[in-house]
Coordinates of N, CA and C in Angstrom, one line a residue:
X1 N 67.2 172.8 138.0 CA 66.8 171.5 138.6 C 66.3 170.6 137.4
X2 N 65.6 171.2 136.4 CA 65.0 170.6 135.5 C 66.2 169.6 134.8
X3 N 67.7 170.6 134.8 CA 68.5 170.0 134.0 C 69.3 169.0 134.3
X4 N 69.2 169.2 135.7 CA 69.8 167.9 136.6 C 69.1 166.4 136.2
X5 N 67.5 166.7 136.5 CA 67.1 165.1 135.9 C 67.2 165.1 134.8
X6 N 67.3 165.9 134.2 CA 67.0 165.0 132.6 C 68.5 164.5 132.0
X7 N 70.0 165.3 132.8 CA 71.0 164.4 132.9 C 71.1 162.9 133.6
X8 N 70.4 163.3 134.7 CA 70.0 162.0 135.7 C 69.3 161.2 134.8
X9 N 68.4 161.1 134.3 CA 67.5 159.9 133.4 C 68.6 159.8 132.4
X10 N 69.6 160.8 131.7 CA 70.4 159.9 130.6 C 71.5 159.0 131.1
X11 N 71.9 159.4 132.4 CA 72.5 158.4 133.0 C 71.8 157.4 132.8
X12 N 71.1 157.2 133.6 CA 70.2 156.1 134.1 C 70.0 155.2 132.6
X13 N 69.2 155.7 132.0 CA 69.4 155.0 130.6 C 70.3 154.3 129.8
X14 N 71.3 154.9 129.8 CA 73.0 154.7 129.5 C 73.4 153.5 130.3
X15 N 73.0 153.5 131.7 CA 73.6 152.6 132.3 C 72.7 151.2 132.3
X16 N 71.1 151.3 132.1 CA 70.5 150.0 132.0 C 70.5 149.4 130.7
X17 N 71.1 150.4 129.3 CA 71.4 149.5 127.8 C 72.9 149.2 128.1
X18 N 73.4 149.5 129.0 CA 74.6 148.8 129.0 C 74.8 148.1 129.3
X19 N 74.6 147.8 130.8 CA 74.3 146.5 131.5 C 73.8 145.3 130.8
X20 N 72.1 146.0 130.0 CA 71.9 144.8 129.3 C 72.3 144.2 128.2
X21 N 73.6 145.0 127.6 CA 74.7 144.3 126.6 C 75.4 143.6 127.2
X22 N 75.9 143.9 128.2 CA 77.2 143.0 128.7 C 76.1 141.6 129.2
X23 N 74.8 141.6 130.0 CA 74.1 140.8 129.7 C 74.5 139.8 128.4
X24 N 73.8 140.3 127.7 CA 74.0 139.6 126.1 C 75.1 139.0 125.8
X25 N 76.3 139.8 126.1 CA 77.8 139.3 125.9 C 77.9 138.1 126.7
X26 N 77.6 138.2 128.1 CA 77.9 136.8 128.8 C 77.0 135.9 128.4
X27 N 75.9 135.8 128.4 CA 75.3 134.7 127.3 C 75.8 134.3 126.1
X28 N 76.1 135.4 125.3 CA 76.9 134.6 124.3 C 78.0 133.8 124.1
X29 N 78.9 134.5 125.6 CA 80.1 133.5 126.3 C 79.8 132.3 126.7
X30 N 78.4 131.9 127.0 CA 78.1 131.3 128.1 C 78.1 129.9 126.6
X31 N 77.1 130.5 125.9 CA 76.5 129.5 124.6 C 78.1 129.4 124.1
X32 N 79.1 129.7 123.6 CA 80.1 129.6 123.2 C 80.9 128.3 123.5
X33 N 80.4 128.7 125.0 CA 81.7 127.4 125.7 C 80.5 126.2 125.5
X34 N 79.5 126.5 126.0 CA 78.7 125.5 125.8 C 78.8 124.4 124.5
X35 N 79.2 125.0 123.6 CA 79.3 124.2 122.3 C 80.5 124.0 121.6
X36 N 82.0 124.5 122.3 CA 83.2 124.0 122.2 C 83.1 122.9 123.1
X37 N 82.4 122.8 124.2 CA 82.4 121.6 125.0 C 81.3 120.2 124.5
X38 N 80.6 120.9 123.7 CA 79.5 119.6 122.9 C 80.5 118.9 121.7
X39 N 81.1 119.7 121.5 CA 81.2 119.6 119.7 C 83.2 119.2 120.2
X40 N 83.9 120.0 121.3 CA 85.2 119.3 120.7 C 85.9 119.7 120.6
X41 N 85.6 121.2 119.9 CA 86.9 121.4 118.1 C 88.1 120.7 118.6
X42 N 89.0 120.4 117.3 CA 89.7 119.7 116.6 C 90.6 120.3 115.7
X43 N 91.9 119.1 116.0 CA 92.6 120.2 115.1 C 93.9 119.3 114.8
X44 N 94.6 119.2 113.7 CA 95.1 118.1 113.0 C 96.1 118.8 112.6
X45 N 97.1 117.9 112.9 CA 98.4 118.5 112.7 C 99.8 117.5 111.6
X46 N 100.0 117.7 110.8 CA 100.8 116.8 110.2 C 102.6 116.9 110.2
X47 N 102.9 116.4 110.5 CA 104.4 115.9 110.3 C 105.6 115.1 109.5
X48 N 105.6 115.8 108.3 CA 106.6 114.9 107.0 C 107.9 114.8 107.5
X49 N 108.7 114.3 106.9 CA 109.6 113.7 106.9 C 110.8 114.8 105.9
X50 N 110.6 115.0 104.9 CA 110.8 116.2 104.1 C 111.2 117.5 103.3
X51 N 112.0 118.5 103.0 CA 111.4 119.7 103.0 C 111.2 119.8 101.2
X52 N 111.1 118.7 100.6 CA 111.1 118.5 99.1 C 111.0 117.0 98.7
X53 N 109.9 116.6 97.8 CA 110.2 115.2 97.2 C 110.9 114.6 95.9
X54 N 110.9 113.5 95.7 CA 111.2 113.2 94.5 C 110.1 112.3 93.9
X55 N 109.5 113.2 92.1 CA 108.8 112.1 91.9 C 109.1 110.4 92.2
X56 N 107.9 110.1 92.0 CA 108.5 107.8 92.6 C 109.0 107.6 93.9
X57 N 109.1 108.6 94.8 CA 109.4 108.5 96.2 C 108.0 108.7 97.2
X58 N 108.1 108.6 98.2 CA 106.9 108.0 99.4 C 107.0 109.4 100.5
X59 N 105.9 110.0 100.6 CA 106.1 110.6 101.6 C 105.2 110.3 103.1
X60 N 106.5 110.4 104.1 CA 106.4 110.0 105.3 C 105.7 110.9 105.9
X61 N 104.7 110.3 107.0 CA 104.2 111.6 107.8 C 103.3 110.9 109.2
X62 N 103.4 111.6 110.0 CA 102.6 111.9 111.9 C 101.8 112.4 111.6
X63 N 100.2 111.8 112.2 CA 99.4 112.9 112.0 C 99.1 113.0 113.4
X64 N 98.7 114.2 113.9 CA 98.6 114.7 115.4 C 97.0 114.7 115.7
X65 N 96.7 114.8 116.2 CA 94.8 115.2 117.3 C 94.8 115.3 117.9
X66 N 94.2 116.6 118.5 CA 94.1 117.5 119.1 C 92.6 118.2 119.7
X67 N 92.2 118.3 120.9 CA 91.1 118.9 121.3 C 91.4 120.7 121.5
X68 N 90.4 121.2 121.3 CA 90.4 122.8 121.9 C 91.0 122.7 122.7
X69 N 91.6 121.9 123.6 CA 92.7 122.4 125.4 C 94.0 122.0 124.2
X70 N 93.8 121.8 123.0 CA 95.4 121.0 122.6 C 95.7 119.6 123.6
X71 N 95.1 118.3 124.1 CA 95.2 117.7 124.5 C 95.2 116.5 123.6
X72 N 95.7 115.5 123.0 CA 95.5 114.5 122.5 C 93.6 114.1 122.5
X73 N 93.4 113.9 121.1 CA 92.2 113.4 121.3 C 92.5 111.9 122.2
X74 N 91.5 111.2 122.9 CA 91.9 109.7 123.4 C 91.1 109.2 122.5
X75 N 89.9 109.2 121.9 CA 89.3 108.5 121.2 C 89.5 108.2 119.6
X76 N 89.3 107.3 118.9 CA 89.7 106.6 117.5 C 89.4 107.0 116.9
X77 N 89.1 108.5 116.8 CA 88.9 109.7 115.7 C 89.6 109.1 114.0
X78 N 88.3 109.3 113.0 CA 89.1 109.3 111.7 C 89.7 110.4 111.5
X79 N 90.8 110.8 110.6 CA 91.5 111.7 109.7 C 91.6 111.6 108.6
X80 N 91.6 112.5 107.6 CA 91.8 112.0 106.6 C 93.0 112.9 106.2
X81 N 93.9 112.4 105.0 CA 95.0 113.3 104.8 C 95.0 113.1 103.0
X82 N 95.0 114.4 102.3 CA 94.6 114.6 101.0 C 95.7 115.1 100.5
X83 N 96.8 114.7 99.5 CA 97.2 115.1 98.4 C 96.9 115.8 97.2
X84 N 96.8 117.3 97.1 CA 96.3 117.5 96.1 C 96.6 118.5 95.1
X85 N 96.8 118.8 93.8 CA 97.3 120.1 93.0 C 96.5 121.3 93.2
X86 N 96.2 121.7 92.0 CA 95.3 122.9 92.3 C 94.7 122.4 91.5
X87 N 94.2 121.4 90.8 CA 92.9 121.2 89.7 C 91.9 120.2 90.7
X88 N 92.7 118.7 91.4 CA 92.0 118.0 91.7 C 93.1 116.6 93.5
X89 N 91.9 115.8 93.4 CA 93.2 115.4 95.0 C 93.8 114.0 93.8
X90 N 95.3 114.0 94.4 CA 95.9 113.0 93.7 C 95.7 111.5 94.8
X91 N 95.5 111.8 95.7 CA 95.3 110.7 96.8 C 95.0 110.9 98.2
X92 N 93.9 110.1 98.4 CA 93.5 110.2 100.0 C 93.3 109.3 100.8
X93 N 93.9 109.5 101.8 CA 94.2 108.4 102.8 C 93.4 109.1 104.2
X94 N 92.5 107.5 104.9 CA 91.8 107.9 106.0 C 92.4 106.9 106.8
X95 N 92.9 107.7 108.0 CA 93.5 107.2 109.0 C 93.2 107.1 110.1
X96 N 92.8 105.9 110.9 CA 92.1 105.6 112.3 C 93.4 106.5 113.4
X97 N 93.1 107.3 113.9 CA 94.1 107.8 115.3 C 94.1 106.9 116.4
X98 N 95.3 106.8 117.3 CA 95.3 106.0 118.5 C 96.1 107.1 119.7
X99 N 95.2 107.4 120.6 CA 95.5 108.1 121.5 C 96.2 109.8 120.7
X100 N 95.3 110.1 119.9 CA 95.3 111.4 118.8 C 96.7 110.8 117.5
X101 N 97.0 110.3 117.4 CA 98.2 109.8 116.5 C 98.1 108.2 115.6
X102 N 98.5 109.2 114.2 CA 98.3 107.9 113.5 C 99.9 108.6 112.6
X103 N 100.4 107.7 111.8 CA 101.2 107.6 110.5 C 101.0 106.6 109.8
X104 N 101.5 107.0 108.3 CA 101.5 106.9 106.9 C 102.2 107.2 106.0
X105 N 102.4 106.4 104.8 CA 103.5 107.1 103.9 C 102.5 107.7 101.9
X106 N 102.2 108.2 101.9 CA 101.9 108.5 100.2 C 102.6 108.4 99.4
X107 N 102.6 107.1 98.2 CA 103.6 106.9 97.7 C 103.2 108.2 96.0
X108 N 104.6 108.6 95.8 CA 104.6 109.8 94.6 C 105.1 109.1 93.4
X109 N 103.5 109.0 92.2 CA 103.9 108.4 90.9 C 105.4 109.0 90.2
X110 N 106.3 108.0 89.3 CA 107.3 108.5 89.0 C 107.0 109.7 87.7
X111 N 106.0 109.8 87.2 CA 105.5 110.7 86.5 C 104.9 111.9 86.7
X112 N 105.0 112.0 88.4 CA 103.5 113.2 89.1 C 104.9 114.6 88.6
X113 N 104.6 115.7 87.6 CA 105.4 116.7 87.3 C 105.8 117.1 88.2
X114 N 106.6 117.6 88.2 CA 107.9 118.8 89.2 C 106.4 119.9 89.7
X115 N 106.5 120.4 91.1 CA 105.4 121.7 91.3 C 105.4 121.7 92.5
X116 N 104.3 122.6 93.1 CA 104.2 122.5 94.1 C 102.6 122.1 94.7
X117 N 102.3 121.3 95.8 CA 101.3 120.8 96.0 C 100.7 120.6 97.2
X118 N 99.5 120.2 97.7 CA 98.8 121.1 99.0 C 98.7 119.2 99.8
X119 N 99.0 119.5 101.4 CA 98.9 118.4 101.7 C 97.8 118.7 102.9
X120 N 96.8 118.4 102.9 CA 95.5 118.3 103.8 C 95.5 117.7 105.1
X121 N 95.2 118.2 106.1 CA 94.6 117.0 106.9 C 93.3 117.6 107.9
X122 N 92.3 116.8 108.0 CA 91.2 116.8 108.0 C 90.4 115.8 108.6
X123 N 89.6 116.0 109.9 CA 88.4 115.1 110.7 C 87.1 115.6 110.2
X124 N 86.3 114.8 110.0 CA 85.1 114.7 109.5 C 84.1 116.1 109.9
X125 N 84.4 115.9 111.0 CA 83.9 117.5 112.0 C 84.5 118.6 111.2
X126 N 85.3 118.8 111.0 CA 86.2 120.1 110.1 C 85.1 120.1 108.7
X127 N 85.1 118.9 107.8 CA 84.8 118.8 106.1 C 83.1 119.3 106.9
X128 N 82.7 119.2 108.0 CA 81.3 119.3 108.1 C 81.1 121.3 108.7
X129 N 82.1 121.7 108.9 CA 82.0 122.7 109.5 C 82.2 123.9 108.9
X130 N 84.1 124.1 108.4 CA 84.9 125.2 107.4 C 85.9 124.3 107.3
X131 N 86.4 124.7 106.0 CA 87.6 124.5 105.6 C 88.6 125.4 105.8
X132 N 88.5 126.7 106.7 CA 89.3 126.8 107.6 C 90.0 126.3 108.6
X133 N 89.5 125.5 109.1 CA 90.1 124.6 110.0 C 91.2 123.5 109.7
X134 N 90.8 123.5 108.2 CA 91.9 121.9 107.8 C 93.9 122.2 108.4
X135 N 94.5 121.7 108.0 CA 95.7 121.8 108.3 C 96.0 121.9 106.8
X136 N 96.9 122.8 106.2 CA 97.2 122.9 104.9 C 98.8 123.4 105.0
X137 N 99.5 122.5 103.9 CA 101.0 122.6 104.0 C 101.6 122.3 102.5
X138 N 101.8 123.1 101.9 CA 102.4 123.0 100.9 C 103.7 122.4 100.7
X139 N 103.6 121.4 99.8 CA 105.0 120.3 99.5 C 105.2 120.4 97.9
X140 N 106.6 120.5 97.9 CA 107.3 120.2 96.7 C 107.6 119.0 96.2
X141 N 107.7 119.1 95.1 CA 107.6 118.0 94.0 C 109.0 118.2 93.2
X142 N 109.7 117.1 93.2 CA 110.9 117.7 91.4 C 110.4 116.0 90.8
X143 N 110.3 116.4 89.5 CA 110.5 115.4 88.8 C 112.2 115.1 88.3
X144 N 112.7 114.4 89.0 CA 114.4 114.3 88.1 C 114.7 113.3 87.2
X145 N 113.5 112.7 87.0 CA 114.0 112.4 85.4 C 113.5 112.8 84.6
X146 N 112.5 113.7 84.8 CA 112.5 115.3 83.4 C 113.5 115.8 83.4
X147 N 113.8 115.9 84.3 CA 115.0 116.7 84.4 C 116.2 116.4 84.1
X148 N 116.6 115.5 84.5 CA 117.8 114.6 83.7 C 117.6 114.3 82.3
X149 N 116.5 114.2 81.8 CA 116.0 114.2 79.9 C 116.6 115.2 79.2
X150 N 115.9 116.7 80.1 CA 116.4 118.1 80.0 C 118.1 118.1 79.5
X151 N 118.4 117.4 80.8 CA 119.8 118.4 80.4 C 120.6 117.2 79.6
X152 N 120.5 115.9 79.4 CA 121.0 115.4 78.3 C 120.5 115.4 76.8
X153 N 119.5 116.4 76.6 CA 118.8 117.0 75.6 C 119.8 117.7 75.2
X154 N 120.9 118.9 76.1 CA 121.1 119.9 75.5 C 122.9 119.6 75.3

């Protein structure tokens, strides 16, 4: 008999720390949604024109906005969209959205080296939050008149 309750009480115990986790859990679902719905998230999507540049050429691009349902932001959300190597940004452009969509073109110096390079896009909310969130896309570069130097060099 003895050993019956003292199974019985570890039930019992087992099942009121459990309860009051999943407690906890829904609160924390609860605060979660609470502050996807304060805050927004966001999410930026870019669209080049593409799949390689030439130095002294312009690259074309869509930029997308986006709420956590993936719905078009409606409001005149900034963006910004950053050009940049791995040392430093070669250029940044901030773009007013209209009904989550804006476009732009980045014009590419005839001198920016042959490589490869990171193209950003980014709402103020993101640079304030992680830079995980940014949209990151790596674009190619050729310089062809290094290149053309090159081989009338040899």
């Amino acid at each position: 008999m003895k050993r019956l309750k003292i199974i019985l009480l570890l039930l019992l115990t087992t099942h009121i720390g459990l309860s009051q986790r999943g407690a906890v859990l829904n609160n924390r679902a609860r605060d979660l949604k609470a502050l996807e719905e304060k805050y927004q998230f966001q999410t930026v999507y870019i669209n080049h024109d593409r799949p390689f540049y030439l130095s002294g050429s312009k690259i074309a691009f869509s930029v997308f906005l986006t709420n956590s349902e993936n719905v078009p932001e409606d409001n005149n959300d900034l963006v910004y969209v950053e050009l940049k190597n791995e040392e430093n940004s070669l250029s940044i452009l901030k773009l007013r959205t209209s009904n989550g969509r804006a476009a732009a073109s980045i014009p590419l110096a005839d001198t920016l080296e042959s490589g490869t390079y990171q193209l950003l896009g980014y709402t103020r909310w993101m640079a304030n939050v992680d830079k995980s969130y940014y949209f990151k896309k790596a674009i190619t570069v050729v310089n062809g008149k290094k290149w053309e130097a090159m081989n009338w060099a040899n």
